[in-house]
Amino acid sequence: MHPQVAAVLKHAQRLQSIVDEQLHKMNSETFTATDESDTVEVTLNGHHYLTGAFISDGLLRLGARTVEQRINEALQNATAAATQSIESDRERIDAAVAEITAGLQRPDQM
């Protein structure tokens, strides 16, 4: 196999590994948050889908408006945590991809 082809395949394998790791993380990571009063807890998965919700006993007696506000607050907190994680992942992935593609552009790396 030509050395340049072997180098490109090696870089492609590194890219595939990065993608596989991120997909695994998104499929297994969860983000749980509560409202300020700790009366509502929600869990989002790595795809930002709601996978769980808990409403404390007695909260429903406070009325639909209060329950809605507390659910939304917990969702916003969980979404903020998930978004922060995704931004960190994006920075890490961008840096790794830049390193890999820089290696493809340098003939001495092939």
Short mmCIF file of N, CA, C and O in Angstrom, two decimals:
data_model
loop_
_atom_site.label_atom_id
_atom_site.label_comp_id
_atom_site.label_asym_id
_atom_site.label_seq_id
_atom_site.Cartn_x
_atom_site.Cartn_y
_atom_site.Cartn_z
N MET A 1 0.85 -1.16 0.00
CA MET A 1 0.00 0.00 0.00
C MET A 1 0.90 1.24 0.00
O MET A 1 1.89 1.29 0.71
N HIS A 2 0.50 2.20 -0.77
CA HIS A 2 1.26 3.45 -0.85
C HIS A 2 1.25 4.13 0.52
O HIS A 2 0.21 4.16 1.20
N PRO A 3 2.37 4.70 0.96
CA PRO A 3 2.44 5.35 2.28
C PRO A 3 1.43 6.48 2.47
O PRO A 3 0.89 6.65 3.57
N GLN A 4 1.14 7.22 1.41
CA GLN A 4 0.17 8.31 1.54
C GLN A 4 -1.24 7.76 1.75
O GLN A 4 -2.02 8.32 2.52
N VAL A 5 -1.56 6.68 1.06
CA VAL A 5 -2.86 6.05 1.23
C VAL A 5 -2.99 5.51 2.66
O VAL A 5 -4.02 5.68 3.33
N ALA A 6 -1.93 4.89 3.14
CA ALA A 6 -1.94 4.36 4.51
C ALA A 6 -2.13 5.49 5.52
O ALA A 6 -2.87 5.35 6.50
N ALA A 7 -1.50 6.63 5.29
CA ALA A 7 -1.64 7.77 6.20
C ALA A 7 -3.05 8.32 6.19
O ALA A 7 -3.62 8.64 7.25
N VAL A 8 -3.64 8.41 5.01
CA VAL A 8 -5.02 8.91 4.91
C VAL A 8 -5.97 7.94 5.62
O VAL A 8 -6.89 8.38 6.34
N LEU A 9 -5.78 6.66 5.45
CA LEU A 9 -6.62 5.67 6.13
C LEU A 9 -6.47 5.76 7.65
O LEU A 9 -7.45 5.64 8.39
N LYS A 10 -5.25 6.00 8.11
CA LYS A 10 -5.02 6.15 9.54
C LYS A 10 -5.78 7.37 10.08
O LYS A 10 -6.41 7.30 11.13
N HIS A 11 -5.73 8.47 9.35
CA HIS A 11 -6.45 9.68 9.76
C HIS A 11 -7.96 9.45 9.73
O HIS A 11 -8.69 9.91 10.62
N ALA A 12 -8.42 8.72 8.73
CA ALA A 12 -9.86 8.42 8.63
C ALA A 12 -10.31 7.56 9.81
O ALA A 12 -11.41 7.77 10.35
N GLN A 13 -9.47 6.63 10.23
CA GLN A 13 -9.80 5.80 11.39
C GLN A 13 -9.88 6.65 12.66
O GLN A 13 -10.74 6.43 13.51
N ARG A 14 -8.99 7.62 12.79
CA ARG A 14 -9.03 8.53 13.95
C ARG A 14 -10.32 9.34 13.94
O ARG A 14 -10.96 9.51 14.97
N LEU A 15 -10.72 9.84 12.76
CA LEU A 15 -11.98 10.58 12.65
C LEU A 15 -13.18 9.70 13.02
O LEU A 15 -14.07 10.13 13.75
N GLN A 16 -13.17 8.48 12.51
CA GLN A 16 -14.26 7.55 12.82
C GLN A 16 -14.32 7.26 14.32
O GLN A 16 -15.39 7.18 14.90
N SER A 17 -13.17 7.13 14.94
CA SER A 17 -13.11 6.88 16.38
C SER A 17 -13.71 8.05 17.16
O SER A 17 -14.45 7.85 18.13
N ILE A 18 -13.42 9.27 16.75
CA ILE A 18 -13.96 10.46 17.39
C ILE A 18 -15.49 10.47 17.26
O ILE A 18 -16.20 10.73 18.24
N VAL A 19 -15.99 10.18 16.09
CA VAL A 19 -17.44 10.15 15.85
C VAL A 19 -18.09 9.05 16.70
O VAL A 19 -19.12 9.27 17.34
N ASP A 20 -17.49 7.87 16.72
CA ASP A 20 -18.03 6.76 17.51
C ASP A 20 -18.08 7.10 19.00
O ASP A 20 -19.08 6.80 19.67
N GLU A 21 -17.02 7.72 19.50
CA GLU A 21 -16.99 8.11 20.92
C GLU A 21 -18.10 9.11 21.23
O GLU A 21 -18.76 9.01 22.27
N GLN A 22 -18.30 10.07 20.34
CA GLN A 22 -19.33 11.08 20.58
C GLN A 22 -20.72 10.47 20.54
O GLN A 22 -21.58 10.79 21.36
N LEU A 23 -20.96 9.57 19.60
CA LEU A 23 -22.27 8.91 19.53
C LEU A 23 -22.53 8.08 20.78
O LEU A 23 -23.64 8.08 21.32
N HIS A 24 -21.51 7.38 21.26
CA HIS A 24 -21.67 6.60 22.49
C HIS A 24 -22.00 7.53 23.65
O HIS A 24 -22.89 7.23 24.46
N LYS A 25 -21.30 8.64 23.73
CA LYS A 25 -21.55 9.59 24.81
C LYS A 25 -22.98 10.12 24.74
O LYS A 25 -23.67 10.20 25.76
N MET A 26 -23.42 10.48 23.56
CA MET A 26 -24.78 11.01 23.40
C MET A 26 -25.83 9.96 23.75
O MET A 26 -26.90 10.28 24.26
N ASN A 27 -25.54 8.70 23.49
CA ASN A 27 -26.49 7.62 23.77
C ASN A 27 -26.49 7.20 25.23
O ASN A 27 -27.45 6.57 25.69
N SER A 28 -25.43 7.52 25.98
CA SER A 28 -25.34 7.04 27.35
C SER A 28 -25.38 8.15 28.40
O SER A 28 -25.69 7.88 29.56
N GLU A 29 -25.09 9.37 28.02
CA GLU A 29 -25.03 10.46 28.99
C GLU A 29 -26.43 11.01 29.29
O GLU A 29 -27.29 11.05 28.41
N THR A 30 -26.64 11.40 30.53
CA THR A 30 -27.90 12.03 30.92
C THR A 30 -27.62 13.32 31.69
O THR A 30 -26.53 13.49 32.25
N PHE A 31 -28.59 14.20 31.69
CA PHE A 31 -28.49 15.48 32.38
C PHE A 31 -29.73 15.64 33.24
O PHE A 31 -30.84 15.70 32.72
N THR A 32 -29.54 15.69 34.54
CA THR A 32 -30.65 15.79 35.47
C THR A 32 -30.56 17.14 36.18
O THR A 32 -29.48 17.56 36.59
N ALA A 33 -31.70 17.78 36.32
CA ALA A 33 -31.74 19.08 37.00
C ALA A 33 -33.08 19.24 37.68
O ALA A 33 -34.05 18.54 37.37
N THR A 34 -33.11 20.19 38.61
CA THR A 34 -34.33 20.48 39.35
C THR A 34 -34.67 21.95 39.22
O THR A 34 -33.86 22.75 38.73
N ASP A 35 -35.86 22.27 39.69
CA ASP A 35 -36.21 23.67 39.83
C ASP A 35 -35.56 24.19 41.12
O ASP A 35 -34.96 23.42 41.87
N GLU A 36 -35.65 25.47 41.36
CA GLU A 36 -35.01 26.07 42.53
C GLU A 36 -35.53 25.49 43.84
O GLU A 36 -34.80 25.36 44.81
N SER A 37 -36.79 25.12 43.85
CA SER A 37 -37.42 24.58 45.06
C SER A 37 -37.21 23.08 45.24
O SER A 37 -37.67 22.50 46.23
N ASP A 38 -36.55 22.44 44.29
CA ASP A 38 -36.35 20.99 44.30
C ASP A 38 -37.66 20.21 44.36
O ASP A 38 -37.74 19.16 44.98
N THR A 39 -38.68 20.75 43.73
CA THR A 39 -39.98 20.06 43.70
C THR A 39 -40.21 19.33 42.38
O THR A 39 -41.10 18.49 42.30
N VAL A 40 -39.41 19.66 41.37
CA VAL A 40 -39.50 19.00 40.07
C VAL A 40 -38.09 18.61 39.65
O VAL A 40 -37.15 19.40 39.78
N GLU A 41 -37.95 17.38 39.18
CA GLU A 41 -36.66 16.91 38.66
C GLU A 41 -36.91 16.33 37.27
O GLU A 41 -37.85 15.56 37.09
N VAL A 42 -36.09 16.72 36.33
CA VAL A 42 -36.20 16.19 34.97
C VAL A 42 -34.86 15.64 34.52
O VAL A 42 -33.81 16.08 35.00
N THR A 43 -34.91 14.69 33.63
CA THR A 43 -33.71 14.09 33.07
C THR A 43 -33.81 14.13 31.55
O THR A 43 -34.83 13.72 30.98
N LEU A 44 -32.75 14.63 30.92
CA LEU A 44 -32.62 14.63 29.47
C LEU A 44 -31.51 13.67 29.08
O LEU A 44 -30.52 13.54 29.80
N ASN A 45 -31.65 13.05 27.92
CA ASN A 45 -30.54 12.23 27.43
C ASN A 45 -29.60 13.09 26.59
O ASN A 45 -29.81 14.30 26.46
N GLY A 46 -28.58 12.48 26.04
CA GLY A 46 -27.59 13.22 25.27
C GLY A 46 -28.13 13.83 23.99
O GLY A 46 -27.47 14.67 23.38
N HIS A 47 -29.32 13.45 23.60
CA HIS A 47 -29.97 14.02 22.41
C HIS A 47 -30.97 15.11 22.79
O HIS A 47 -31.72 15.59 21.95
N HIS A 48 -30.99 15.47 24.07
CA HIS A 48 -31.89 16.50 24.63
C HIS A 48 -33.33 16.03 24.69
O HIS A 48 -34.24 16.86 24.76
N TYR A 49 -33.57 14.74 24.67
CA TYR A 49 -34.93 14.22 24.82
C TYR A 49 -35.23 14.02 26.30
O TYR A 49 -34.39 13.51 27.05
N LEU A 50 -36.43 14.36 26.69
CA LEU A 50 -36.87 14.15 28.06
C LEU A 50 -37.04 12.66 28.30
O LEU A 50 -37.78 11.99 27.59
N THR A 51 -36.32 12.12 29.28
CA THR A 51 -36.40 10.69 29.57
C THR A 51 -36.99 10.41 30.95
O THR A 51 -37.29 9.26 31.26
N GLY A 52 -37.14 11.45 31.76
CA GLY A 52 -37.71 11.23 33.08
C GLY A 52 -38.16 12.54 33.70
O GLY A 52 -37.59 13.60 33.42
N ALA A 53 -39.18 12.44 34.53
CA ALA A 53 -39.67 13.61 35.26
C ALA A 53 -40.24 13.15 36.59
O ALA A 53 -40.88 12.10 36.67
N PHE A 54 -39.98 13.93 37.61
CA PHE A 54 -40.52 13.66 38.94
C PHE A 54 -41.12 14.94 39.47
O PHE A 54 -40.48 16.00 39.45
N ILE A 55 -42.35 14.85 39.95
CA ILE A 55 -43.03 15.98 40.56
C ILE A 55 -43.32 15.60 42.01
O ILE A 55 -43.95 14.56 42.27
N SER A 56 -42.86 16.42 42.92
CA SER A 56 -43.03 16.13 44.35
C SER A 56 -44.50 16.06 44.74
O SER A 56 -45.35 16.77 44.18
N ASP A 57 -44.76 15.20 45.72
CA ASP A 57 -46.11 15.09 46.27
C ASP A 57 -46.57 16.46 46.75
O ASP A 57 -45.83 17.20 47.40
N GLY A 58 -47.79 16.79 46.44
CA GLY A 58 -48.37 18.03 46.91
C GLY A 58 -48.18 19.22 45.99
O GLY A 58 -48.86 20.23 46.14
N LEU A 59 -47.26 19.12 45.05
CA LEU A 59 -47.02 20.25 44.16
C LEU A 59 -48.23 20.57 43.29
O LEU A 59 -48.54 21.74 43.05
N LEU A 60 -48.93 19.55 42.86
CA LEU A 60 -50.09 19.78 41.99
C LEU A 60 -51.17 20.62 42.67
O LEU A 60 -51.92 21.32 42.00
N ARG A 61 -51.20 20.61 43.99
CA ARG A 61 -52.18 21.42 44.73
C ARG A 61 -51.92 22.92 44.59
O ARG A 61 -52.79 23.73 44.88
N LEU A 62 -50.70 23.26 44.17
CA LEU A 62 -50.36 24.68 44.01
C LEU A 62 -50.89 25.27 42.70
O LEU A 62 -50.76 26.46 42.46
N GLY A 63 -51.44 24.44 41.86
CA GLY A 63 -52.06 24.90 40.62
C GLY A 63 -51.20 24.65 39.41
O GLY A 63 -49.97 24.52 39.48
N ALA A 64 -51.88 24.60 38.28
CA ALA A 64 -51.22 24.28 37.01
C ALA A 64 -50.15 25.30 36.65
O ALA A 64 -49.09 24.94 36.12
N ARG A 65 -50.40 26.56 36.92
CA ARG A 65 -49.44 27.61 36.57
C ARG A 65 -48.11 27.42 37.31
O ARG A 65 -47.04 27.50 36.72
N THR A 66 -48.18 27.12 38.59
CA THR A 66 -46.97 26.90 39.39
C THR A 66 -46.24 25.65 38.92
O THR A 66 -45.01 25.66 38.77
N VAL A 67 -46.99 24.59 38.68
CA VAL A 67 -46.37 23.34 38.20
C VAL A 67 -45.69 23.58 36.86
O VAL A 67 -44.55 23.16 36.64
N GLU A 68 -46.36 24.28 35.97
CA GLU A 68 -45.78 24.59 34.66
C GLU A 68 -44.49 25.38 34.81
O GLU A 68 -43.49 25.06 34.15
N GLN A 69 -44.48 26.38 35.65
CA GLN A 69 -43.28 27.20 35.84
C GLN A 69 -42.13 26.37 36.38
O GLN A 69 -40.99 26.51 35.93
N ARG A 70 -42.42 25.51 37.32
CA ARG A 70 -41.35 24.70 37.93
C ARG A 70 -40.83 23.64 36.96
O ARG A 70 -39.64 23.36 36.94
N ILE A 71 -41.72 23.05 36.18
CA ILE A 71 -41.26 22.10 35.16
C ILE A 71 -40.37 22.82 34.14
O ILE A 71 -39.30 22.32 33.78
N ASN A 72 -40.82 23.97 33.69
CA ASN A 72 -40.03 24.72 32.71
C ASN A 72 -38.68 25.13 33.28
O ASN A 72 -37.66 25.09 32.58
N GLU A 73 -38.65 25.51 34.55
CA GLU A 73 -37.37 25.89 35.18
C GLU A 73 -36.42 24.69 35.23
O GLU A 73 -35.24 24.82 34.90
N ALA A 74 -36.93 23.53 35.61
CA ALA A 74 -36.10 22.32 35.66
C ALA A 74 -35.62 21.95 34.25
O ALA A 74 -34.45 21.59 34.06
N LEU A 75 -36.50 22.07 33.27
CA LEU A 75 -36.11 21.78 31.88
C LEU A 75 -35.04 22.74 31.39
O LEU A 75 -34.08 22.33 30.72
N GLN A 76 -35.18 24.01 31.72
CA GLN A 76 -34.17 25.00 31.33
C GLN A 76 -32.83 24.68 31.97
O GLN A 76 -31.78 24.79 31.33
N ASN A 77 -32.84 24.27 33.23
CA ASN A 77 -31.59 23.94 33.92
C ASN A 77 -30.92 22.71 33.32
O ASN A 77 -29.70 22.68 33.13
N ALA A 78 -31.71 21.71 33.00
CA ALA A 78 -31.15 20.50 32.38
C ALA A 78 -30.64 20.80 30.98
O ALA A 78 -29.58 20.32 30.57
N THR A 79 -31.39 21.60 30.24
CA THR A 79 -30.96 21.98 28.89
C THR A 79 -29.67 22.78 28.93
O THR A 79 -28.78 22.58 28.09
N ALA A 80 -29.53 23.66 29.91
CA ALA A 80 -28.30 24.44 30.04
C ALA A 80 -27.10 23.53 30.30
O ALA A 80 -26.03 23.71 29.71
N ALA A 81 -27.28 22.54 31.15
CA ALA A 81 -26.19 21.59 31.43
C ALA A 81 -25.84 20.79 30.18
O ALA A 81 -24.66 20.59 29.87
N ALA A 82 -26.86 20.32 29.45
CA ALA A 82 -26.62 19.55 28.23
C ALA A 82 -25.94 20.41 27.17
O ALA A 82 -25.01 19.95 26.49
N THR A 83 -26.36 21.65 27.04
CA THR A 83 -25.77 22.55 26.06
C THR A 83 -24.32 22.84 26.39
O THR A 83 -23.46 22.85 25.49
N GLN A 84 -24.02 23.03 27.65
CA GLN A 84 -22.63 23.28 28.06
C GLN A 84 -21.76 22.07 27.73
O GLN A 84 -20.64 22.22 27.24
N SER A 85 -22.28 20.89 27.96
CA SER A 85 -21.54 19.67 27.64
C SER A 85 -21.29 19.55 26.14
O SER A 85 -20.19 19.21 25.70
N ILE A 86 -22.32 19.85 25.36
CA ILE A 86 -22.19 19.77 23.90
C ILE A 86 -21.17 20.79 23.39
O ILE A 86 -20.37 20.49 22.50
N GLU A 87 -21.18 21.99 23.95
CA GLU A 87 -20.20 23.01 23.54
C GLU A 87 -18.79 22.56 23.85
O GLU A 87 -17.88 22.76 23.04
N SER A 88 -18.58 21.95 25.01
CA SER A 88 -17.26 21.43 25.37
C SER A 88 -16.85 20.32 24.40
O SER A 88 -15.70 20.27 23.95
N ASP A 89 -17.80 19.44 24.09
CA ASP A 89 -17.53 18.36 23.14
C ASP A 89 -17.17 18.92 21.77
O ASP A 89 -16.25 18.44 21.11
N ARG A 90 -17.91 19.92 21.35
CA ARG A 90 -17.67 20.52 20.03
C ARG A 90 -16.27 21.11 19.96
O ARG A 90 -15.57 20.93 18.96
N GLU A 91 -15.86 21.80 21.00
CA GLU A 91 -14.50 22.37 21.03
C GLU A 91 -13.45 21.27 20.95
O GLU A 91 -12.47 21.38 20.22
N ARG A 92 -13.66 20.20 21.72
CA ARG A 92 -12.72 19.08 21.72
C ARG A 92 -12.67 18.41 20.34
O ARG A 92 -11.59 18.13 19.81
N ILE A 93 -13.83 18.19 19.75
CA ILE A 93 -13.89 17.54 18.43
C ILE A 93 -13.28 18.44 17.36
O ILE A 93 -12.51 17.97 16.52
N ASP A 94 -13.60 19.73 17.40
CA ASP A 94 -13.03 20.66 16.42
C ASP A 94 -11.51 20.67 16.48
O ASP A 94 -10.83 20.68 15.45
N ALA A 95 -10.96 20.66 17.69
CA ALA A 95 -9.50 20.66 17.85
C ALA A 95 -8.90 19.36 17.30
O ALA A 95 -7.87 19.39 16.61
N ALA A 96 -9.56 18.24 17.58
CA ALA A 96 -9.05 16.96 17.08
C ALA A 96 -9.13 16.88 15.56
O ALA A 96 -8.18 16.42 14.90
N VAL A 97 -10.22 17.35 14.99
CA VAL A 97 -10.37 17.33 13.53
C VAL A 97 -9.35 18.26 12.88
O VAL A 97 -8.75 17.93 11.86
N ALA A 98 -9.12 19.42 13.49
CA ALA A 98 -8.12 20.35 12.95
C ALA A 98 -6.73 19.71 12.96
O ALA A 98 -5.96 19.85 12.00
N GLU A 99 -6.43 19.00 14.03
CA GLU A 99 -5.13 18.31 14.12
C GLU A 99 -5.01 17.23 13.05
O GLU A 99 -3.98 17.11 12.39
N ILE A 100 -6.07 16.48 12.86
CA ILE A 100 -6.05 15.40 11.87
C ILE A 100 -5.93 15.97 10.46
O ILE A 100 -5.13 15.51 9.66
N THR A 101 -6.74 16.99 10.16
CA THR A 101 -6.70 17.53 8.80
C THR A 101 -5.39 18.27 8.54
O THR A 101 -4.93 18.29 7.40
N ALA A 102 -4.80 18.85 9.57
CA ALA A 102 -3.49 19.49 9.38
C ALA A 102 -2.46 18.43 9.00
O ALA A 102 -1.58 18.67 8.17
N GLY A 103 -2.57 17.25 9.59
CA GLY A 103 -1.68 16.16 9.24
C GLY A 103 -1.85 15.70 7.82
O GLY A 103 -0.90 15.27 7.16
N LEU A 104 -3.07 15.81 7.30
CA LEU A 104 -3.32 15.42 5.90
C LEU A 104 -2.70 16.42 4.94
O LEU A 104 -2.34 16.07 3.82
N GLN A 105 -2.58 17.66 5.37
CA GLN A 105 -2.07 18.70 4.48
C GLN A 105 -0.55 18.76 4.45
O GLN A 105 0.03 19.35 3.57
N ARG A 106 0.09 18.14 5.44
CA ARG A 106 1.56 18.15 5.49
C ARG A 106 2.09 16.87 4.87
O ARG A 106 1.87 15.78 5.43
N PRO A 107 2.81 16.95 3.78
CA PRO A 107 3.33 15.74 3.14
C PRO A 107 4.24 14.94 4.06
O PRO A 107 4.30 13.73 3.98
N ASP A 108 4.93 15.61 4.99
CA ASP A 108 5.85 14.89 5.86
C ASP A 108 5.11 14.01 6.87
O ASP A 108 5.69 13.13 7.49
N GLN A 109 3.81 14.20 7.03
CA GLN A 109 3.01 13.40 7.95
C GLN A 109 2.44 12.17 7.26
O GLN A 109 1.78 11.37 7.88
N MET A 110 2.62 12.05 5.97
CA MET A 110 2.03 10.93 5.23
C MET A 110 3.06 9.86 4.96
O MET A 110 4.18 9.97 4.99
#
